Short mmCIF file of C-alpha atoms in Angstrom, two decimals:
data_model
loop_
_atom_site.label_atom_id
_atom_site.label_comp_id
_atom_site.label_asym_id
_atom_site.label_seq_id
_atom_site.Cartn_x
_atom_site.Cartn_y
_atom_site.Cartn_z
CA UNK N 175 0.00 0.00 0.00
CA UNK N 176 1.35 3.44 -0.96
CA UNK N 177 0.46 6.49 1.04
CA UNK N 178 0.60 9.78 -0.52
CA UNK N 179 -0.66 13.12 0.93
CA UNK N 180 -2.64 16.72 -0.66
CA UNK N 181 -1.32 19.34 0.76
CA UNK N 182 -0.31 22.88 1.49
CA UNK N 183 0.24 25.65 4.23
CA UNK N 184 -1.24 28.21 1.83
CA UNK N 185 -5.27 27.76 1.05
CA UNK N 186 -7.08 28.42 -2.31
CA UNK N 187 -4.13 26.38 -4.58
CA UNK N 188 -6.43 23.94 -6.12
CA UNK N 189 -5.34 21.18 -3.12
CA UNK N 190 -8.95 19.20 -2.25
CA UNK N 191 -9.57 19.26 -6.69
CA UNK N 192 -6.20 17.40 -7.08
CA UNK N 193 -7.03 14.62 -4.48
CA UNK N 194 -10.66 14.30 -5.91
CA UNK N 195 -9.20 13.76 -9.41
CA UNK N 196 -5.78 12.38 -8.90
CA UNK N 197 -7.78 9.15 -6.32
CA UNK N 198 -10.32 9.23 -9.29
CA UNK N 199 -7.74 8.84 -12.12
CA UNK N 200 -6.41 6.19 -9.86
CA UNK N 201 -9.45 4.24 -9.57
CA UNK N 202 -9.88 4.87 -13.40
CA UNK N 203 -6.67 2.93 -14.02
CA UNK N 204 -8.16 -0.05 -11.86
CA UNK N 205 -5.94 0.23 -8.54
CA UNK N 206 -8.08 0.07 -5.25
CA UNK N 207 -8.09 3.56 -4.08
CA UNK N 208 -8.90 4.99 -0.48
CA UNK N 209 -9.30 8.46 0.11
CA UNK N 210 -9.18 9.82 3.28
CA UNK N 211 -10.39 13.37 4.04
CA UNK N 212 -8.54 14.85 6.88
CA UNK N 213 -10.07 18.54 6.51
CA UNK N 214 -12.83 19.50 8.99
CA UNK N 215 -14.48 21.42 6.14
CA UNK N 216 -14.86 18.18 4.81
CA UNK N 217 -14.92 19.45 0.86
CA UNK N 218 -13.62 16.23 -0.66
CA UNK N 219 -16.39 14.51 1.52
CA UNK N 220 -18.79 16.82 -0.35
CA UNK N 221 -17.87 16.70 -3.70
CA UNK N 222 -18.08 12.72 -3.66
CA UNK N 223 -21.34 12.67 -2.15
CA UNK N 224 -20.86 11.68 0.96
CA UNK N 225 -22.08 13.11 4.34
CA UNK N 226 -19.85 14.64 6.35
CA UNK N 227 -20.13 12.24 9.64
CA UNK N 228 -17.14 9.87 11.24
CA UNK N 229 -19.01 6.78 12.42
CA UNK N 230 -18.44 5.94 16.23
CA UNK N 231 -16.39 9.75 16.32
CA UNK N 232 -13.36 10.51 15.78
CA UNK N 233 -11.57 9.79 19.37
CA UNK N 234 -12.87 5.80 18.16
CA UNK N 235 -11.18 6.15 14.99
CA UNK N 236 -7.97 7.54 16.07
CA UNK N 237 -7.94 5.05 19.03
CA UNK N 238 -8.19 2.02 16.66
CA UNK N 239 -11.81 0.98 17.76
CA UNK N 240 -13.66 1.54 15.16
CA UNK N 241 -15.27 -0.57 12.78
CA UNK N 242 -13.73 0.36 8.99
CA UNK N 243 -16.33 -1.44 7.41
CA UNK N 244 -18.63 0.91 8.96
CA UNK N 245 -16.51 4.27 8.63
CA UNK N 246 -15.53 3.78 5.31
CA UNK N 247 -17.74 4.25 2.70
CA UNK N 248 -18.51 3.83 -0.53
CA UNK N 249 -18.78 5.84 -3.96
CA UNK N 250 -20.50 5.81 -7.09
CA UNK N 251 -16.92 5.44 -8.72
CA UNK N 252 -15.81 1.92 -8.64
CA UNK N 253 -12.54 1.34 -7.02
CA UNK N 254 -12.81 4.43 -5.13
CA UNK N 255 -13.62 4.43 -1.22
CA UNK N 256 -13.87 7.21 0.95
CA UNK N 257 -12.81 7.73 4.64
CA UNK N 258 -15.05 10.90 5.14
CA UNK N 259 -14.83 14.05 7.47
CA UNK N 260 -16.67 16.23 9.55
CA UNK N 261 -16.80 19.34 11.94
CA UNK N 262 -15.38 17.02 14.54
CA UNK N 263 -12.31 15.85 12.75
CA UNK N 264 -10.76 19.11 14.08
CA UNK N 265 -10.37 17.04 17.10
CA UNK N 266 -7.72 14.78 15.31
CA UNK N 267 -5.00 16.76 15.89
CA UNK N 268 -5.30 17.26 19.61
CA UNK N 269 -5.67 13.20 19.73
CA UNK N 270 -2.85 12.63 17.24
CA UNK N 271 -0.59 14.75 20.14
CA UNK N 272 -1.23 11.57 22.55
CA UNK N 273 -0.05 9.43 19.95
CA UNK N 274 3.11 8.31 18.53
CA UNK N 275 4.74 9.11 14.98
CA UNK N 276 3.31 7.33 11.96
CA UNK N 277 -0.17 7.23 13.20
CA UNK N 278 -2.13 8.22 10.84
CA UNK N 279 -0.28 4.84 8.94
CA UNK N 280 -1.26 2.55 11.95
CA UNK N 281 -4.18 2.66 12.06
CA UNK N 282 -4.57 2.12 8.82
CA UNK N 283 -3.24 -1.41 9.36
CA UNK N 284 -6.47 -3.46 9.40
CA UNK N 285 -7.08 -2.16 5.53
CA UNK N 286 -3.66 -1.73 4.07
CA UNK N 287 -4.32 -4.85 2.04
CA UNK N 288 -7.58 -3.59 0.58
CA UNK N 289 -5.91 -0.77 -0.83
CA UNK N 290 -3.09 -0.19 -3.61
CA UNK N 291 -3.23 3.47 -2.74
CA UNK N 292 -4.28 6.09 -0.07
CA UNK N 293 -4.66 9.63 -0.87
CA UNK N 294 -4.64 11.92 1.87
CA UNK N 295 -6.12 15.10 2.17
CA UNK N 296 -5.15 17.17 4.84
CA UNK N 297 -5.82 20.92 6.38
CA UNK N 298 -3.64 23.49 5.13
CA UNK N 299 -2.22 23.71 8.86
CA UNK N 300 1.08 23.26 10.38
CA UNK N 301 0.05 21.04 13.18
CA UNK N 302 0.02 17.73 15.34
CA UNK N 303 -1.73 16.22 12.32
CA UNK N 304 0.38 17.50 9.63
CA UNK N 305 3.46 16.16 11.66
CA UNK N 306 2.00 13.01 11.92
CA UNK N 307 1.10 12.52 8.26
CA UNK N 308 4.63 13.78 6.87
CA UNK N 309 5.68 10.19 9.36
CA UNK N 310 3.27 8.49 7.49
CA UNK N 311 3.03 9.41 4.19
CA UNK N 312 5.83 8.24 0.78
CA UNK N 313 5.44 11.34 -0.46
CA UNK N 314 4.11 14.91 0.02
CA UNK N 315 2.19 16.24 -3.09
CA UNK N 316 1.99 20.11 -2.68
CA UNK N 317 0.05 21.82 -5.00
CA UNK N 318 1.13 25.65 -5.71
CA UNK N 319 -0.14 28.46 -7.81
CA UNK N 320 2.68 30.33 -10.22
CA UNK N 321 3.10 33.29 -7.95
CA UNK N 322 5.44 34.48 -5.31
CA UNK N 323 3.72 33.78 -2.52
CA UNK N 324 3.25 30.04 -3.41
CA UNK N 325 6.91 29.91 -3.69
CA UNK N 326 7.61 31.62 -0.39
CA UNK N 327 5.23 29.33 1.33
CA UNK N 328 6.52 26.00 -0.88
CA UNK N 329 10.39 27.11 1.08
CA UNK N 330 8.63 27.63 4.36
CA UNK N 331 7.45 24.04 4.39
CA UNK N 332 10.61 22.71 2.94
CA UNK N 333 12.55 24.34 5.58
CA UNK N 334 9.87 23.33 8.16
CA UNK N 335 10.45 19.95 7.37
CA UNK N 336 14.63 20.26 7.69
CA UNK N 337 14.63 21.70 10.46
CA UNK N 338 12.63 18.66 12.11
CA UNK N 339 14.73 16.40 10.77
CA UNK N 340 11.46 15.50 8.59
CA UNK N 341 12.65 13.65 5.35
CA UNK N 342 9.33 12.91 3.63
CA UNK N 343 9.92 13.57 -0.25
CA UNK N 344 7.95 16.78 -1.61
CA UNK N 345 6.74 16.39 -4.85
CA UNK N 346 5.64 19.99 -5.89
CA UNK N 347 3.23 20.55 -9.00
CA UNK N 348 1.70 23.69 -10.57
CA UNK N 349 -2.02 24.45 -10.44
CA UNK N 350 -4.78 27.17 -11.42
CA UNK N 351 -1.86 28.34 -14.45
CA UNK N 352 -3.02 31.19 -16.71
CA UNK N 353 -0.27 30.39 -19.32
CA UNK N 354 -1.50 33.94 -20.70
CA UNK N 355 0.40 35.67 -17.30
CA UNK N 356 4.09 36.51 -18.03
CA UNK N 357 4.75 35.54 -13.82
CA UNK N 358 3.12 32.20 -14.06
CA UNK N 359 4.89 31.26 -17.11
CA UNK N 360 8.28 32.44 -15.94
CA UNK N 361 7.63 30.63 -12.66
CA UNK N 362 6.51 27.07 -14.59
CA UNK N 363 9.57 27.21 -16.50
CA UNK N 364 12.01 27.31 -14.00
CA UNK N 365 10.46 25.66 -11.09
CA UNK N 366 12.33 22.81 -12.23
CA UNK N 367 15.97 24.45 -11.14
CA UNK N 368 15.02 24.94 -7.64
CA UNK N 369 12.91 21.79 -7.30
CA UNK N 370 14.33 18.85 -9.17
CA UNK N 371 11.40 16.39 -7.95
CA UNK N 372 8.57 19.09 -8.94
CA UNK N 373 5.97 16.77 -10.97
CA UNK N 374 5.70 18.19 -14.57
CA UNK N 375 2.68 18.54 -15.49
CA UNK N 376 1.09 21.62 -14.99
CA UNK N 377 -3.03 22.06 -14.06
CA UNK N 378 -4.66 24.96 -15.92
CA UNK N 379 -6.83 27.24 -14.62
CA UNK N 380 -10.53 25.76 -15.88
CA UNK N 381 -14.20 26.64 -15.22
CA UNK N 382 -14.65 23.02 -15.34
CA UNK N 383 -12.52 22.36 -12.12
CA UNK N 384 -15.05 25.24 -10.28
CA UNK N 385 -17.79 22.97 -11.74
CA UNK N 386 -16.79 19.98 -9.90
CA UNK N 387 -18.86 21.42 -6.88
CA UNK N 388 -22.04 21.53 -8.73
CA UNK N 389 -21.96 18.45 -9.93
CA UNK N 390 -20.08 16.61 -7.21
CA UNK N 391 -18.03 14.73 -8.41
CA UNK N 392 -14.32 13.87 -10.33
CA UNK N 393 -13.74 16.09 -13.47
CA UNK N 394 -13.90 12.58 -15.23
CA UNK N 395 -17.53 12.22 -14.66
CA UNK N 396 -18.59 15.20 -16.45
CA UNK N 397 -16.15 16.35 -18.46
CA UNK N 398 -13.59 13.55 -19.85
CA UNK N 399 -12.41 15.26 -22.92
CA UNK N 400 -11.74 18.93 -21.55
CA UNK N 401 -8.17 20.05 -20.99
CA UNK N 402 -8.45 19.92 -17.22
CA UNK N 403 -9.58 16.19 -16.90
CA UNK N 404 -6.41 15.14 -19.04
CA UNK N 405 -4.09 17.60 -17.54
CA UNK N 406 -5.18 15.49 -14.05
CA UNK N 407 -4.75 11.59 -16.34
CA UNK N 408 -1.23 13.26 -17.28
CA UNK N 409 -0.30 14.15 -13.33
CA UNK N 410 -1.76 10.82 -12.54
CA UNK N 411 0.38 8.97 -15.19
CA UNK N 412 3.93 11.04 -13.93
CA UNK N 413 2.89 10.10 -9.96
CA UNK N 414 1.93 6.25 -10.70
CA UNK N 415 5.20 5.63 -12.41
CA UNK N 416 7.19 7.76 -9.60
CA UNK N 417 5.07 5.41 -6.93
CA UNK N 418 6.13 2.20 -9.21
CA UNK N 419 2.66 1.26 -8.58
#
């Protein structure tokens, strides 16, 4: 089972979309795909349909004691499970400080061989939880707009993570581009000097992403042909061969 994790210390980068599509893409290809939503606004919940409510609560879940057959659920996508989230899952991280490293891993034991792949997404927070997720995680998938700011932040985690003696691998990749914008083309071309293991593919900025919370659900299921849905079956592709899947 691989274990790879959304996220981002900066909000509004496009990070809850790429889990959505990226699992989907997954499941597409035919692996078994769980995806776990770790954010108490519970968006990726949402846009697969499912409601936002941790069976048994979340103190069960984190103390190994729930059932999984009964917390995780289902989609309408085949291949593709969903460990949902709520209001309450903002409790995680204060029960995550109790716990050792790796945890969010552990007690995924039970599963692990139900699953090829679990896709994490996780609060744009520097917290207990994050912590515990860069322990458990094989790679860290950080989606960032071409701007200045999304560099500045993309450093501040790297150097968060060096200075904790952290070594998870961060995979950087470029979303919401306007290719049309002199900064976010000058910042896609040579993202690639200061990040060597910044995924290639680059995620355009696409009315059809915004869409995904009317209809609720992976770009795939509405829109297959549009730029956005392959840009995400391109990112997929470059990840799944990095993951040796």
């Amino acid at each position: 089972m691989r274990m790879v994790s959304l996220y981002s210390i900066k909000g509004g980068v496009g990070k809850t979309a790429s889990a959505v599509n990226l699992a989907a893409e997954a499941a597409h290809m035919g692996l078994r795909v769980l995806l776990w939503d770790l954010d108490p606004q519970a968006a990726t919940t949402f846009y697969l349909q499912i409601k936002p409510r941790i069976r048994g609560g979340v103190e069960k879940l984190v103390k190994g004691k729930s059932s999984w057959d009964k917390v995780i659920r289902t989609t309408s996508l085949e291949n593709l499970d969903v460990l949902p989230a709520s209001l309450a899952s903002r409790e995680m991280d204060q029960l995550l400080e109790k716990r050792g490293t790796s945890h969010l891993r552990q007690m995924l034991k039970e599963v692990r061989k139900e699953y090829d792949l679990v896709v994490l997404d996780c609060p744009p927070t520097l917290s207990h939880l994050s912590e515990n997720m860069f322990t458990s995680v094989d790679a860290l998938l950080v989606p960032m707009v071409p701007t200045t700011l999304s560099l500045r932040t993309l450093e501040q985690l790297q150097k968060f993570l060096d200075e904790h003696d952290l070594p998870c691998p961060l995979w950087p990749f470029v979303t919401l581009a306007d290719r049309r914008r002199s900064m976010h083309v000058e910042i896609i071309n040579n993202l690639g000097k200061d990040w060597p293991l910044r995924l290639s593919t680059v995620i355009p900025a696409a009315s059809v992403v915004e869409r995904m919370g009317v209809e609720r659900a992976p770009v795939r299921e509405f829109a297959p042909a549009s730029p956005a849905c392959r840009a995400y079956e391109s990112l997929w592709s470059e990840l799944h061969q990095r993951l040796q899947l």
